[in-house]
Amino acid sequence: MIDKSDIDKLSSLARIAVSPDEKEALSGEIDAILSYVSQIKGASSGAGGEGVLAHTNVLREDTHPHETGIFTEAILKEAPAVKNGFIYVKKILPL
Amino acid sequence: MIDLSSFSISKAYNLLAAGEISAVEITRAYIGQIEKKDRETHAYLEVFEDALAQAERAQKKIEKGEASFLTGIPFAIKDNILIKGRRVGAGSKILENFTAPYDATAIKKLKDQGAVFLGRTNMDEFAMGASTENSAYGPTKNPFDASRVPGGSSGGSAAAVAMNGALVALGSDTGGSIRQPASFCGCIGLKPTYGAVSRHGLISMASSFDQIGPITKTVGDTEIVFDAIKGIDFMDSTSCYVEASKKALTTFRVGVPRKLLEIDGMHPDVRKNFEESLQKFRSLGFEIKDIDLPTTTHALAVYYIIVPAEVSSNLARFDGVKYGFKKEGKDLLEDYLLTRREGFGSEVRRRIMLGTYVLSAGYYDSYYGKANAVRSLIKADFNRVLADVDVVVTPTTPTPAFLLGEKVNDPLAMYLADVFTVPANIAGLPAISLPSGFSESDGVKLPLGIQCVGRAFEEKTLFQVGKQFLGE
């Protein structure tokens, strides 16, 4: 069973604030979904383990970086707060 | 005047090449239709103001003799596929002010051919949903019955094509998001083999499932668009196109997973229509075989563990720092908490939290680990069956289009709309939805569809089966 304290924990891990009246609804909904998906606990998983998608990592040589700064303007343009050419965030450590 | 209801890419191409029509006239005809229909349907979030200018450029290309199949063809593009310099938002408030800094690879390929982008289409927020009701910008209505949903998450793209508001559309499919709306709107929808189409520039939902694909009115058009957008891409390391064998079959072996069809909640018209479709395959000389896919009964459960897990990771980037909507709090942590609470809709928040749960210490092995093990069994099941048959056929959806509001407060009921489409994504296989007839409800005809799942990278087989089934 998922209770309100579980929702508090998930809210903090997922970095999503949850209002008190949402907690009740969310715990019910997540509980219903989890009880549905829990059916797989009883599924035989055989050998398993083998990767599903026949894909391997595709790596490139770590060379030829793009020219410094060519994307900076386009990227900074999307940021909600910018200061002196940097993305601006609030201080984490108190002075 | 063009008859938009029976128009196709090859018809347009021939008329354009013969100079009997111009690209501008074609685009103007579709824009006219959007103006007429979209106030009610709300397929589009934005119609691009420069659509006619794009068509003029395409026309110049045609006049210079540089035309290819897609030159001047009007596309509707789902709101999670990036077109450089244009707004794109995945139907979410959290990206309400975001402008795409680059082109998706699929878009780049269409641009190179001179395709015209009419606008961006409505969708369930971050492609999470089966009705387009989870859009932050209001629902899209089904063009066949405005009291019903168009399906989702690519509901806007399917509705745009169905209402003749675009000749073809691009959608994305993570668990049925192209095929299910195509079925609800009487269109053809293709979910390509995982890796066949580059995901570069597609806003990520669940990266091991997501694929871009076309929604069209003919199988021929689906094939043309798929051929244009497929291929290996340096920008997507999971892209891996393999040319399938070229043996030209004329009759096919069709597998029917009878056990999978024994689910609750299947509409009687869907069952009846499915049997009629099998009869049609028989009359085409196809061999029908009962097959068993025992592990697919767990497909939906596997899907709703792995997808939320990938969602919770992929959507961690939306925190009000680098881009998009931001809600100010008293400190950085509160910025995150409030931005994500107000920027995301309820289904997205629910899936992020669910994904956080199944990935958290103590639950990881029993949910995420186990789901991945069962995922490989489902894949093995399909591979075994597809050695004996060429396609596996099911209805695309267990019901015709449902009513707006019918499932929106019951997430689990909404998830069950994907029961037949999810297995192909889990196994990474190509699947197409073909219009197969209608269900009649209160004098309104609602489209039905059948789905064919094929072997990896054998989209061609799906096109051949589809063309025969639809008499193209």
mmCIF file of C-alpha atoms in Angstrom, chain B residues 191-418:
data_model
loop_
_atom_site.group_PDB
_atom_site.id
_atom_site.type_symbol
_atom_site.label_atom_id
_atom_site.label_comp_id
_atom_site.label_asym_id
_atom_site.label_seq_id
_atom_site.Cartn_x
_atom_site.Cartn_y
_atom_site.Cartn_z
ATOM 1 C CA LYS B 191 5.313 2.727 -35.905
ATOM 2 C CA PRO B 192 8.670 1.879 -37.507
ATOM 3 C CA THR B 193 11.167 -0.649 -36.147
ATOM 4 C CA TYR B 194 12.995 0.799 -33.163
ATOM 5 C CA GLY B 195 16.053 2.500 -34.601
ATOM 6 C CA ALA B 196 14.733 2.812 -38.156
ATOM 7 C CA VAL B 197 14.028 6.542 -37.814
ATOM 8 C CA SER B 198 16.387 8.829 -35.926
ATOM 9 C CA ARG B 199 15.053 10.172 -32.625
ATOM 10 C CA HIS B 200 17.350 13.191 -32.782
ATOM 11 C CA GLY B 201 15.135 16.217 -32.249
ATOM 12 C CA LEU B 202 12.184 14.251 -30.891
ATOM 13 C CA ILE B 203 11.396 15.399 -27.341
ATOM 14 C CA SER B 204 12.121 12.272 -25.312
ATOM 15 C CA MET B 205 9.444 10.391 -23.444
ATOM 16 C CA ALA B 206 10.723 6.817 -23.048
ATOM 17 C CA SER B 207 13.883 6.534 -25.068
ATOM 18 C CA SER B 208 13.965 2.759 -25.529
ATOM 19 C CA PHE B 209 10.440 2.851 -27.058
ATOM 20 C CA ASP B 210 9.989 6.194 -28.864
ATOM 21 C CA GLN B 211 9.824 6.250 -32.671
ATOM 22 C CA ILE B 212 8.740 8.919 -35.159
ATOM 23 C CA GLY B 213 6.396 7.737 -37.913
ATOM 24 C CA PRO B 214 3.832 8.886 -40.481
ATOM 25 C CA ILE B 215 0.033 9.155 -40.357
ATOM 26 C CA THR B 216 -1.505 9.160 -43.831
ATOM 27 C CA LYS B 217 -4.551 8.217 -45.904
ATOM 28 C CA THR B 218 -2.869 5.636 -48.151
ATOM 29 C CA VAL B 219 -0.277 2.942 -47.536
ATOM 30 C CA GLY B 220 1.633 4.287 -50.534
ATOM 31 C CA ASP B 221 1.991 7.643 -48.769
ATOM 32 C CA THR B 222 3.125 5.957 -45.567
ATOM 33 C CA GLU B 223 5.813 4.157 -47.538
ATOM 34 C CA ILE B 224 7.016 7.343 -49.256
ATOM 35 C CA VAL B 225 7.264 9.261 -45.980
ATOM 36 C CA PHE B 226 8.921 6.363 -44.159
ATOM 37 C CA ASP B 227 11.506 5.968 -46.923
ATOM 38 C CA ALA B 228 12.216 9.696 -46.686
ATOM 39 C CA ILE B 229 12.807 9.828 -42.923
ATOM 40 C CA LYS B 230 14.468 6.466 -42.169
ATOM 41 C CA GLY B 231 18.175 5.786 -41.942
ATOM 42 C CA ILE B 232 21.195 5.775 -39.714
ATOM 43 C CA ASP B 233 21.959 9.082 -38.078
ATOM 44 C CA PHE B 234 25.186 10.132 -36.414
ATOM 45 C CA MET B 235 23.103 12.096 -33.903
ATOM 46 C CA ASP B 236 21.160 9.038 -32.658
ATOM 47 C CA SER B 237 23.371 6.144 -31.638
ATOM 48 C CA THR B 238 20.343 3.809 -31.529
ATOM 49 C CA SER B 239 19.541 4.397 -35.194
ATOM 50 C CA CYS B 240 20.506 1.332 -37.198
ATOM 51 C CA TYR B 241 18.703 0.759 -40.435
ATOM 52 C CA VAL B 242 19.139 -2.728 -41.874
ATOM 53 C CA GLU B 243 17.945 -3.341 -45.402
ATOM 54 C CA ALA B 244 15.563 -6.294 -45.231
ATOM 55 C CA SER B 245 15.611 -9.089 -47.751
ATOM 56 C CA LYS B 246 14.112 -8.148 -51.058
ATOM 57 C CA LYS B 247 12.198 -11.329 -51.751
ATOM 58 C CA ALA B 248 8.860 -10.249 -53.196
ATOM 59 C CA LEU B 249 6.056 -12.182 -51.591
ATOM 60 C CA THR B 250 2.540 -11.914 -52.911
ATOM 61 C CA THR B 251 0.707 -13.932 -50.299
ATOM 62 C CA PHE B 252 1.471 -13.789 -46.652
ATOM 63 C CA ARG B 253 1.127 -15.912 -43.561
ATOM 64 C CA VAL B 254 -0.943 -14.106 -40.942
ATOM 65 C CA GLY B 255 -0.672 -15.072 -37.276
ATOM 66 C CA VAL B 256 -3.577 -14.459 -34.889
ATOM 67 C CA PRO B 257 -2.761 -14.460 -31.150
ATOM 68 C CA ARG B 258 -6.167 -15.784 -30.043
ATOM 69 C CA LYS B 259 -5.406 -15.737 -26.303
ATOM 70 C CA LEU B 260 -4.460 -12.069 -26.391
ATOM 71 C CA LEU B 261 -7.878 -11.281 -27.847
ATOM 72 C CA GLU B 262 -9.673 -12.765 -24.854
ATOM 73 C CA ILE B 263 -9.438 -9.559 -22.844
ATOM 74 C CA ASP B 264 -12.325 -7.947 -21.007
ATOM 75 C CA GLY B 265 -13.823 -4.790 -22.407
ATOM 76 C CA MET B 266 -13.513 -5.634 -26.086
ATOM 77 C CA HIS B 267 -16.292 -3.936 -28.053
ATOM 78 C CA PRO B 268 -18.485 -6.467 -29.957
ATOM 79 C CA ASP B 269 -18.123 -4.450 -33.185
ATOM 80 C CA VAL B 270 -14.326 -4.665 -32.881
ATOM 81 C CA ARG B 271 -14.521 -8.433 -32.517
ATOM 82 C CA LYS B 272 -16.891 -8.754 -35.474
ATOM 83 C CA ASN B 273 -14.842 -6.412 -37.649
ATOM 84 C CA PHE B 274 -11.665 -8.295 -36.794
ATOM 85 C CA GLU B 275 -13.163 -11.609 -37.948
ATOM 86 C CA GLU B 276 -14.321 -9.897 -41.159
ATOM 87 C CA SER B 277 -10.797 -8.589 -41.692
ATOM 88 C CA LEU B 278 -9.389 -12.104 -41.304
ATOM 89 C CA GLN B 279 -11.942 -13.266 -43.872
ATOM 90 C CA LYS B 280 -10.687 -10.572 -46.212
ATOM 91 C CA PHE B 281 -7.115 -11.824 -45.762
ATOM 92 C CA ARG B 282 -8.317 -15.355 -46.564
ATOM 93 C CA SER B 283 -10.005 -14.140 -49.719
ATOM 94 C CA LEU B 284 -6.688 -12.541 -50.743
ATOM 95 C CA GLY B 285 -5.144 -15.989 -50.489
ATOM 96 C CA PHE B 286 -3.335 -15.322 -47.215
ATOM 97 C CA GLU B 287 -2.842 -18.190 -44.819
ATOM 98 C CA ILE B 288 -4.320 -17.572 -41.356
ATOM 99 C CA LYS B 289 -2.664 -19.356 -38.429
ATOM 100 C CA ASP B 290 -3.462 -19.309 -34.737
ATOM 101 C CA ILE B 291 -0.349 -18.434 -32.799
ATOM 102 C CA ASP B 292 0.540 -18.176 -29.149
ATOM 103 C CA LEU B 293 2.350 -15.240 -27.594
ATOM 104 C CA PRO B 294 2.064 -16.291 -23.947
ATOM 105 C CA THR B 295 4.233 -13.572 -22.407
ATOM 106 C CA THR B 296 2.407 -10.697 -24.119
ATOM 107 C CA THR B 297 -0.303 -10.912 -21.451
ATOM 108 C CA HIS B 298 2.266 -9.110 -19.283
ATOM 109 C CA ALA B 299 3.127 -6.521 -21.935
ATOM 110 C CA LEU B 300 1.053 -3.688 -20.500
ATOM 111 C CA ALA B 301 2.446 -4.253 -17.001
ATOM 112 C CA VAL B 302 6.012 -4.301 -18.336
ATOM 113 C CA TYR B 303 5.288 -1.138 -20.292
ATOM 114 C CA TYR B 304 3.881 0.763 -17.314
ATOM 115 C CA ILE B 305 6.985 -0.029 -15.279
ATOM 116 C CA ILE B 306 9.752 0.663 -17.800
ATOM 117 C CA VAL B 307 8.120 3.708 -19.406
ATOM 118 C CA PRO B 308 7.570 5.645 -16.151
ATOM 119 C CA ALA B 309 11.148 4.745 -15.162
ATOM 120 C CA GLU B 310 12.492 6.258 -18.382
ATOM 121 C CA VAL B 311 10.077 9.192 -18.072
ATOM 122 C CA SER B 312 11.293 10.040 -14.576
ATOM 123 C CA SER B 313 14.872 10.147 -15.871
ATOM 124 C CA ASN B 314 14.192 11.965 -19.140
ATOM 125 C CA LEU B 315 11.982 14.626 -17.605
ATOM 126 C CA ALA B 316 14.430 15.429 -14.807
ATOM 127 C CA ARG B 317 15.859 18.062 -17.159
ATOM 128 C CA PHE B 318 12.757 20.238 -16.820
ATOM 129 C CA ASP B 319 13.580 22.209 -13.700
ATOM 130 C CA GLY B 320 13.166 25.845 -14.661
ATOM 131 C CA VAL B 321 16.913 26.421 -14.993
ATOM 132 C CA LYS B 322 18.009 25.792 -18.559
ATOM 133 C CA TYR B 323 14.782 26.394 -20.478
ATOM 134 C CA GLY B 324 11.041 26.633 -20.350
ATOM 135 C CA PHE B 325 8.590 27.739 -17.697
ATOM 136 C CA LYS B 326 9.875 28.762 -14.289
ATOM 137 C CA LYS B 327 8.059 29.320 -11.026
ATOM 138 C CA GLU B 328 10.042 31.252 -8.441
ATOM 139 C CA GLY B 329 10.399 29.840 -4.946
ATOM 140 C CA LYS B 330 12.299 30.999 -1.899
ATOM 141 C CA ASP B 331 15.400 28.981 -2.753
ATOM 142 C CA LEU B 332 16.715 26.777 -5.558
ATOM 143 C CA LEU B 333 15.053 23.625 -4.224
ATOM 144 C CA GLU B 334 11.706 25.353 -4.025
ATOM 145 C CA ASP B 335 12.230 26.661 -7.577
ATOM 146 C CA TYR B 336 12.454 23.045 -8.712
ATOM 147 C CA LEU B 337 9.516 21.819 -6.635
ATOM 148 C CA LEU B 338 7.150 24.577 -7.727
ATOM 149 C CA THR B 339 8.286 24.754 -11.357
ATOM 150 C CA ARG B 340 7.694 21.038 -11.837
ATOM 151 C CA ARG B 341 4.404 21.042 -9.975
ATOM 152 C CA GLU B 342 2.954 23.918 -11.977
ATOM 153 C CA GLY B 343 4.670 23.201 -15.267
ATOM 154 C CA PHE B 344 3.634 19.554 -15.572
ATOM 155 C CA GLY B 345 0.074 18.257 -15.838
ATOM 156 C CA SER B 346 -1.312 15.548 -13.600
ATOM 157 C CA GLU B 347 -0.558 12.499 -15.807
ATOM 158 C CA VAL B 348 3.049 13.591 -16.289
ATOM 159 C CA ARG B 349 3.516 14.174 -12.558
ATOM 160 C CA ARG B 350 1.934 10.797 -11.842
ATOM 161 C CA ARG B 351 4.248 8.965 -14.233
ATOM 162 C CA ILE B 352 7.365 10.722 -12.948
ATOM 163 C CA MET B 353 6.466 9.713 -9.408
ATOM 164 C CA LEU B 354 5.618 6.171 -10.446
ATOM 165 C CA GLY B 355 8.941 5.939 -12.274
ATOM 166 C CA THR B 356 10.724 7.311 -9.232
ATOM 167 C CA TYR B 357 9.054 4.591 -7.167
ATOM 168 C CA VAL B 358 9.979 1.646 -9.409
ATOM 169 C CA LEU B 359 13.579 2.849 -9.612
ATOM 170 C CA SER B 360 14.019 3.531 -5.920
ATOM 171 C CA ALA B 361 16.152 1.405 -3.615
ATOM 172 C CA GLY B 362 14.303 -1.684 -2.452
ATOM 173 C CA TYR B 363 11.911 -1.774 -5.416
ATOM 174 C CA TYR B 364 14.300 -1.610 -8.355
ATOM 175 C CA ASP B 365 14.826 -5.370 -8.710
ATOM 176 C CA SER B 366 11.228 -6.426 -8.209
ATOM 177 C CA TYR B 367 9.821 -3.868 -10.657
ATOM 178 C CA TYR B 368 12.324 -2.410 -13.118
ATOM 179 C CA GLY B 369 14.718 -5.373 -13.156
ATOM 180 C CA LYS B 370 11.919 -7.910 -13.464
ATOM 181 C CA ALA B 371 10.126 -5.884 -16.160
ATOM 182 C CA ASN B 372 13.277 -5.822 -18.273
ATOM 183 C CA ALA B 373 13.660 -9.590 -17.918
ATOM 184 C CA VAL B 374 10.054 -10.118 -19.041
ATOM 185 C CA ARG B 375 10.635 -7.605 -21.844
ATOM 186 C CA SER B 376 13.300 -9.847 -23.348
ATOM 187 C CA LEU B 377 10.912 -12.806 -23.130
ATOM 188 C CA ILE B 378 8.221 -10.891 -25.008
ATOM 189 C CA LYS B 379 10.750 -10.079 -27.684
ATOM 190 C CA ALA B 380 11.812 -13.736 -27.885
ATOM 191 C CA ASP B 381 8.142 -14.761 -28.130
ATOM 192 C CA PHE B 382 7.625 -12.506 -31.149
ATOM 193 C CA ASN B 383 10.821 -13.693 -32.810
ATOM 194 C CA ARG B 384 9.748 -17.308 -32.436
ATOM 195 C CA VAL B 385 6.291 -16.634 -33.898
ATOM 196 C CA LEU B 386 7.578 -14.395 -36.704
ATOM 197 C CA ALA B 387 9.723 -17.254 -37.959
ATOM 198 C CA ASP B 388 6.461 -19.017 -38.908
ATOM 199 C CA VAL B 389 4.258 -16.116 -39.968
ATOM 200 C CA ASP B 390 4.979 -12.858 -41.794
ATOM 201 C CA VAL B 391 2.735 -10.635 -39.703
ATOM 202 C CA VAL B 392 0.896 -10.853 -36.398
ATOM 203 C CA VAL B 393 -2.566 -9.339 -36.628
ATOM 204 C CA THR B 394 -4.813 -7.931 -33.897
ATOM 205 C CA PRO B 395 -7.367 -5.146 -33.710
ATOM 206 C CA THR B 396 -5.473 -1.860 -33.166
ATOM 207 C CA THR B 397 -7.677 -0.946 -30.217
ATOM 208 C CA PRO B 398 -10.234 -2.836 -28.105
ATOM 209 C CA THR B 399 -12.925 -0.183 -28.718
ATOM 210 C CA PRO B 400 -13.735 2.554 -31.226
ATOM 211 C CA ALA B 401 -13.069 6.176 -30.180
ATOM 212 C CA PHE B 402 -14.391 6.758 -26.667
ATOM 213 C CA LEU B 403 -16.182 9.840 -25.350
ATOM 214 C CA LEU B 404 -14.312 12.916 -24.174
ATOM 215 C CA GLY B 405 -14.043 12.681 -20.394
ATOM 216 C CA GLU B 406 -14.877 8.975 -20.341
ATOM 217 C CA LYS B 407 -11.488 7.752 -19.099
ATOM 218 C CA VAL B 408 -9.688 10.916 -18.141
ATOM 219 C CA ASN B 409 -10.108 10.369 -14.387
ATOM 220 C CA ASP B 410 -9.136 6.713 -14.481
ATOM 221 C CA PRO B 411 -5.482 6.381 -15.520
ATOM 222 C CA LEU B 412 -5.563 2.589 -15.554
ATOM 223 C CA ALA B 413 -8.606 2.490 -17.878
ATOM 224 C CA MET B 414 -6.785 4.908 -20.207
ATOM 225 C CA TYR B 415 -3.716 2.653 -20.188
ATOM 226 C CA LEU B 416 -5.831 -0.322 -21.297
ATOM 227 C CA ALA B 417 -6.582 1.489 -24.581
ATOM 228 C CA ASP B 418 -2.997 0.555 -25.519
#
